[in-house]
PDB file of C-alpha atoms in Angstrom:
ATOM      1  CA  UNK R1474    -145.689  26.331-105.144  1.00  0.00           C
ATOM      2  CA  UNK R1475    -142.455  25.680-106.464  1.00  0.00           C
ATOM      3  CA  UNK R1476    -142.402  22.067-106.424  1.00  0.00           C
ATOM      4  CA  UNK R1477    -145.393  21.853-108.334  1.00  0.00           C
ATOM      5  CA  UNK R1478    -144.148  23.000-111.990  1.00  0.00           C
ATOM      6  CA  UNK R1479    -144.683  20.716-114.594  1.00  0.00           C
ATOM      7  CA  UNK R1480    -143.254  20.842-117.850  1.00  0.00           C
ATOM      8  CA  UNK R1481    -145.141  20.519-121.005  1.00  0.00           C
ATOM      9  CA  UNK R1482    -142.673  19.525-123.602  1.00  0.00           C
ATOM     10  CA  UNK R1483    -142.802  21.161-127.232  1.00  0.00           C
ATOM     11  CA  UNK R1484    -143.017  19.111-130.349  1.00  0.00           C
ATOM     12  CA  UNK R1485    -139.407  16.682-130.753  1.00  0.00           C
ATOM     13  CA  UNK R1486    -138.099  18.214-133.304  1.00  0.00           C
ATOM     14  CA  UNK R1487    -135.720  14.839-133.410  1.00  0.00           C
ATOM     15  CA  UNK R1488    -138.395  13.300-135.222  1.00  0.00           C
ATOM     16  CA  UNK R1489    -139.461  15.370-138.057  1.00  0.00           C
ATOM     17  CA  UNK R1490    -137.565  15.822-141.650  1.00  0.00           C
ATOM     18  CA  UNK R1491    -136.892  19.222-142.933  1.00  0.00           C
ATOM     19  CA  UNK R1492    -138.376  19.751-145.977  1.00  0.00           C
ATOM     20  CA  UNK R1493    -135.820  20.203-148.954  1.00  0.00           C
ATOM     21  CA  UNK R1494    -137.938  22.868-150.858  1.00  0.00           C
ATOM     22  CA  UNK R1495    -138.161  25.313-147.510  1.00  0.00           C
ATOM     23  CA  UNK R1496    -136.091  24.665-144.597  1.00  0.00           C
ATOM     24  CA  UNK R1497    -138.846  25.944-142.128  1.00  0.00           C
ATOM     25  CA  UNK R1498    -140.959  23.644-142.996  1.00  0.00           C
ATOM     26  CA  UNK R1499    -140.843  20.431-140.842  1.00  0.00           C
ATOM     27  CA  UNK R1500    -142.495  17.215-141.529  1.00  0.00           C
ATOM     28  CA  UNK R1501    -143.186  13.707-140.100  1.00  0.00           C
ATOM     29  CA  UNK R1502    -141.263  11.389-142.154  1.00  0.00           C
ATOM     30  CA  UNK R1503    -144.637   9.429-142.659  1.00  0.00           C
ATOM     31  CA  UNK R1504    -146.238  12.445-144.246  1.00  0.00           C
ATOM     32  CA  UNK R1505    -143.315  13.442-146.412  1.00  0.00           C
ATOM     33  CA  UNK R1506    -144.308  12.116-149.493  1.00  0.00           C
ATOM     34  CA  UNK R1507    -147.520  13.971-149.281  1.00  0.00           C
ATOM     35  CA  UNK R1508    -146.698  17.285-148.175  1.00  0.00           C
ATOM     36  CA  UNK R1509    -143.369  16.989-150.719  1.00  0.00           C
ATOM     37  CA  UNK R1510    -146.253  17.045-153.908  1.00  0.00           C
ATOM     38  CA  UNK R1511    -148.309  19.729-151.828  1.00  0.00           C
ATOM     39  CA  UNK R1512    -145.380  21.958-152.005  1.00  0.00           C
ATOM     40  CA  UNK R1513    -143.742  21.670-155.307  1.00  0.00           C
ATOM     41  CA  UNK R1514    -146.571  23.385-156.105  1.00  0.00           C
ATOM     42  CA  UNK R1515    -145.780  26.625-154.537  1.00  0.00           C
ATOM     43  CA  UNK R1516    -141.946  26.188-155.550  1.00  0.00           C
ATOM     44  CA  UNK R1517    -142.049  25.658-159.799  1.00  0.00           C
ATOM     45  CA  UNK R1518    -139.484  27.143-160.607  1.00  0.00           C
ATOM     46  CA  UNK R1519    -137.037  24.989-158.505  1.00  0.00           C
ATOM     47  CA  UNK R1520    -134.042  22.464-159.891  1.00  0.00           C
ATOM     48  CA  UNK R1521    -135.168  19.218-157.666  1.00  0.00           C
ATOM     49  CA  UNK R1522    -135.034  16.357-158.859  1.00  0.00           C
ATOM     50  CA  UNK R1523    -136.959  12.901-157.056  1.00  0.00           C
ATOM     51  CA  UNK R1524    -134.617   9.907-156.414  1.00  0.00           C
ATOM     52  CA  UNK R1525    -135.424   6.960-158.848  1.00  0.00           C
ATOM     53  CA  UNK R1526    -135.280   4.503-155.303  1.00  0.00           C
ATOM     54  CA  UNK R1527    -137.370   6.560-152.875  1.00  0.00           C
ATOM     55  CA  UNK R1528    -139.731   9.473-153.992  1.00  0.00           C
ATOM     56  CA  UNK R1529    -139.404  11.180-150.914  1.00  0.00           C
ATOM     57  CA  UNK R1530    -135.485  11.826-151.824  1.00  0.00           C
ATOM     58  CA  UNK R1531    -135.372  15.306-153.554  1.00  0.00           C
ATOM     59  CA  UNK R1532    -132.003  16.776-154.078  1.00  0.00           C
ATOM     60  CA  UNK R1533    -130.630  19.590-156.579  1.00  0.00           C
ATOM     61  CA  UNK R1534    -129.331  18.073-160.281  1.00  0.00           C
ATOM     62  CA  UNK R1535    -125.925  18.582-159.292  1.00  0.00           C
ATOM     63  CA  UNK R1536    -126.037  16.764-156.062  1.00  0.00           C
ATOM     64  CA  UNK R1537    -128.024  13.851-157.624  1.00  0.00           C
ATOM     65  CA  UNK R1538    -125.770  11.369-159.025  1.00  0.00           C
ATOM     66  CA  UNK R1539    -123.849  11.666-155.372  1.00  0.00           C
ATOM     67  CA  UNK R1540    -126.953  10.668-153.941  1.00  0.00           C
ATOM     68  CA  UNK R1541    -127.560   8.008-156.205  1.00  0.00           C
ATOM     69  CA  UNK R1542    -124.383   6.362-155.280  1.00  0.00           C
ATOM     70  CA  UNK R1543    -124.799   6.636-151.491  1.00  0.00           C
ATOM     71  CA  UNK R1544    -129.132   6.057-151.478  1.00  0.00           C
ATOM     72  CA  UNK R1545    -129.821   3.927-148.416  1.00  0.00           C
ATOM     73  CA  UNK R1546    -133.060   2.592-150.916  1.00  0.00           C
ATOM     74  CA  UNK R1547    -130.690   1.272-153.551  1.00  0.00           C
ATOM     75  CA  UNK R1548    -130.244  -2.095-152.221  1.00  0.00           C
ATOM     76  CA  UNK R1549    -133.764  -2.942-152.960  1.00  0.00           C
ATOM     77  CA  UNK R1550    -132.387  -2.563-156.435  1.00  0.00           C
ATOM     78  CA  UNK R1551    -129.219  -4.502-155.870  1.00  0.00           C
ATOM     79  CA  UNK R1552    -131.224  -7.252-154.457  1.00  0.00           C
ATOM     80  CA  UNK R1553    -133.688  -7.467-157.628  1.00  0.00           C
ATOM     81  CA  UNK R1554    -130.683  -7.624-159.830  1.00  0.00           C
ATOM     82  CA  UNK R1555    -129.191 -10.344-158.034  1.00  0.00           C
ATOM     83  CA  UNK R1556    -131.496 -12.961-156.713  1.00  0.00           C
ATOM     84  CA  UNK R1557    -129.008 -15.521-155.684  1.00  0.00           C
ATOM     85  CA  UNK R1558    -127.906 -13.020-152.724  1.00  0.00           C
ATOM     86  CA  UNK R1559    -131.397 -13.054-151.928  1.00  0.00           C
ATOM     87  CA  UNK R1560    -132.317 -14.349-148.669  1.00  0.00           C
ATOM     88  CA  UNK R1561    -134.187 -18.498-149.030  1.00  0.00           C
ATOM     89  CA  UNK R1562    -137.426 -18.868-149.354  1.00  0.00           C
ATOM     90  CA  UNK R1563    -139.767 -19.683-145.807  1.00  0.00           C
ATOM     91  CA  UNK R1564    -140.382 -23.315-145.626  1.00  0.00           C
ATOM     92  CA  UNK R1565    -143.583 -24.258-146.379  1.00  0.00           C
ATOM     93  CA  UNK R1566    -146.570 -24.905-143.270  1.00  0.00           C
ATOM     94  CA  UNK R1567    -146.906 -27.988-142.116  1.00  0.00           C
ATOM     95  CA  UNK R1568    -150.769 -28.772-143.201  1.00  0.00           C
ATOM     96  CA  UNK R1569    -152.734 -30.350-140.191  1.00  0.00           C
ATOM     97  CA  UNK R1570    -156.426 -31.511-140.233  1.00  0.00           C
ATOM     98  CA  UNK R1571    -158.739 -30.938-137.620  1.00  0.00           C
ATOM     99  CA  UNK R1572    -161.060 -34.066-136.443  1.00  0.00           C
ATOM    100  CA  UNK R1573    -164.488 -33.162-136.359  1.00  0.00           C
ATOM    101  CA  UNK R1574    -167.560 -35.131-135.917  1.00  0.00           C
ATOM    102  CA  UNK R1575    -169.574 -31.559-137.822  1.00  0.00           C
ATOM    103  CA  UNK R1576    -169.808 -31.880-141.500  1.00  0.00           C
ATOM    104  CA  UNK R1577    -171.100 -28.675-143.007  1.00  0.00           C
ATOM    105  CA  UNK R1578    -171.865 -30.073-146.217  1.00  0.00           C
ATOM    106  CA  UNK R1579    -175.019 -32.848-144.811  1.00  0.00           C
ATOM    107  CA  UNK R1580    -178.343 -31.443-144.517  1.00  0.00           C
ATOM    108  CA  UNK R1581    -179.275 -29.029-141.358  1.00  0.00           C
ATOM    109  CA  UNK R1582    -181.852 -31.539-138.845  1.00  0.00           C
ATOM    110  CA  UNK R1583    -184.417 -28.858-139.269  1.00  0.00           C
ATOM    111  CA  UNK R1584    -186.072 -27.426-142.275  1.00  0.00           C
ATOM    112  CA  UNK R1585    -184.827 -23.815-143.079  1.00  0.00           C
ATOM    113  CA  UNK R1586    -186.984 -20.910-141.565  1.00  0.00           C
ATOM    114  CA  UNK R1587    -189.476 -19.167-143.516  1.00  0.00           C
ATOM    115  CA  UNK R1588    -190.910 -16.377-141.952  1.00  0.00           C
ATOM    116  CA  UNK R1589    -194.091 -16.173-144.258  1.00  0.00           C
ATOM    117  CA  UNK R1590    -195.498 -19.759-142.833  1.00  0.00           C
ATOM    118  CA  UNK R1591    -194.683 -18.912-139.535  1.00  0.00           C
ATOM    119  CA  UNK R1592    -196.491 -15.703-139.624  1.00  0.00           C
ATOM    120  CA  UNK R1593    -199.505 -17.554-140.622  1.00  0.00           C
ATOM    121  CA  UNK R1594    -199.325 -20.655-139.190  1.00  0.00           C
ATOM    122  CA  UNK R1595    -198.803 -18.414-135.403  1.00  0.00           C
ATOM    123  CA  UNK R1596    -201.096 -16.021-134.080  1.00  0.00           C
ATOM    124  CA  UNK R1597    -199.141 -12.698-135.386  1.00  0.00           C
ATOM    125  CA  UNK R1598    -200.868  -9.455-136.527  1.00  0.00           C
ATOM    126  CA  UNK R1599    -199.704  -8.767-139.295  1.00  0.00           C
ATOM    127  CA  UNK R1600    -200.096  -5.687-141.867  1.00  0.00           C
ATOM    128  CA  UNK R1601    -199.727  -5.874-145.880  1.00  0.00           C
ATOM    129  CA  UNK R1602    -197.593  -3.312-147.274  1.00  0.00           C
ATOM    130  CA  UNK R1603    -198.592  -2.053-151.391  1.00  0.00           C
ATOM    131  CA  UNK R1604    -201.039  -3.779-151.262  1.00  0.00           C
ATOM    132  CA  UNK R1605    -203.960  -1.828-152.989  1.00  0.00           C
ATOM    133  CA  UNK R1606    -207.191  -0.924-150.659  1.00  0.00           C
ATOM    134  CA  UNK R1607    -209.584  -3.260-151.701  1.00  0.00           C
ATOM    135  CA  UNK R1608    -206.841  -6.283-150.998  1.00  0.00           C
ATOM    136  CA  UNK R1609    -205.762  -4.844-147.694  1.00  0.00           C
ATOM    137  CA  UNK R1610    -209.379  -4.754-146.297  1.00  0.00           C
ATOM    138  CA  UNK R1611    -209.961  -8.374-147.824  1.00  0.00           C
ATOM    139  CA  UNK R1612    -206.420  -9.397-145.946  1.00  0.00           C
ATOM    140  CA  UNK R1613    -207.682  -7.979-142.523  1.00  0.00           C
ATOM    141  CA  UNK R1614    -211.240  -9.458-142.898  1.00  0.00           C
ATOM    142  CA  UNK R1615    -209.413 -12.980-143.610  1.00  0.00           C
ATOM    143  CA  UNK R1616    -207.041 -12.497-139.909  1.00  0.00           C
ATOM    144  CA  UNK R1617    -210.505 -11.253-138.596  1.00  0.00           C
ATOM    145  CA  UNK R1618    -211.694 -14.506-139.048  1.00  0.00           C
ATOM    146  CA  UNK R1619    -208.273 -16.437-138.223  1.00  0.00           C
ATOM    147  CA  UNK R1620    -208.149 -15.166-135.013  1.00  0.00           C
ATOM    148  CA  UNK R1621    -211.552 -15.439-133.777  1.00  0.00           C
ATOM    149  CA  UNK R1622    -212.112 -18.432-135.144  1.00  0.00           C
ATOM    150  CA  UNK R1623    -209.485 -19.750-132.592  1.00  0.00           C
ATOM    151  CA  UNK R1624    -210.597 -17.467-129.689  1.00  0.00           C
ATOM    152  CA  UNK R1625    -207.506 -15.577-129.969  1.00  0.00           C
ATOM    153  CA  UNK R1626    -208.620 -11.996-130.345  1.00  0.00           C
TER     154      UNK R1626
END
């Protein structure tokens, strides 16, 4: 029975972010954001401050401008600032046309579909809805006639 252990692994806590309001709190980095507005809530009194390149970045006001300086998100700034180190724009798509014998702008073959003529031009029972009583009664006498005039009921 030995050789049959298996091991069910725990969360990987490799993967998570710690959050920087209470360090036993631990997050997926793609619910950070979130759970960083759900708990400032419980924490008002606290000196945090957000980073002005990534919300998610929440340090003390005396640790801050180090961050600043060292933000992995800054170089989105850097690169709005200086466009010329941006990288070139894609080339444009080369356009191709498609030869087709189909126009869809010419006239369908058929006439369009109306389901009203159908209905009374085929042998279809049919049943009038709002109608008041005296109209429904003179709508089944007329089908009465329709369809036994063609030996059909």
């Amino acid at each position: 029975m030995a050789g049959n252990n298996i091991f069910v692994g725990g969360p990987n806590l490799t993967e998570y972010v710690q959050c920087p309001y209470d360090s036993a709190h631990r997050i997926l980095p793609v619910r950070l954001a979130f759970h960083l507005n759900r708990c400032a809530k419980n924490f008002p009194c606290s000196k945090m401050v957000r980073c002005p390149f990534n919300t998610s970045h929440l340090y003390s006001v005396t640790n801050m401008q180090e961050h600043i300086i060292e933000c992995p998100n800054r170089s989105n700034l850097e690169r709005y600032k200086m466009p010329d180190m941006l990288p070139l724009v894609e080339p444009p798509r080369h356009e191709f046309i498609v030869d087709s014998a189909e126009n869809w702008d010419d006239d369908p073959p058929v006439p369009t579909y109306n389901p009203k003529t159908y209905c009374e031009e085929k042998f279809i029972i049919r049943n009038p809805q709002g109608a008041p009583p005296a109209a429904r009664r003179e709508f089944r006498e007329r089908e009465r006639r329709r369809f036994t005039a063609n030996n059909q009921f």
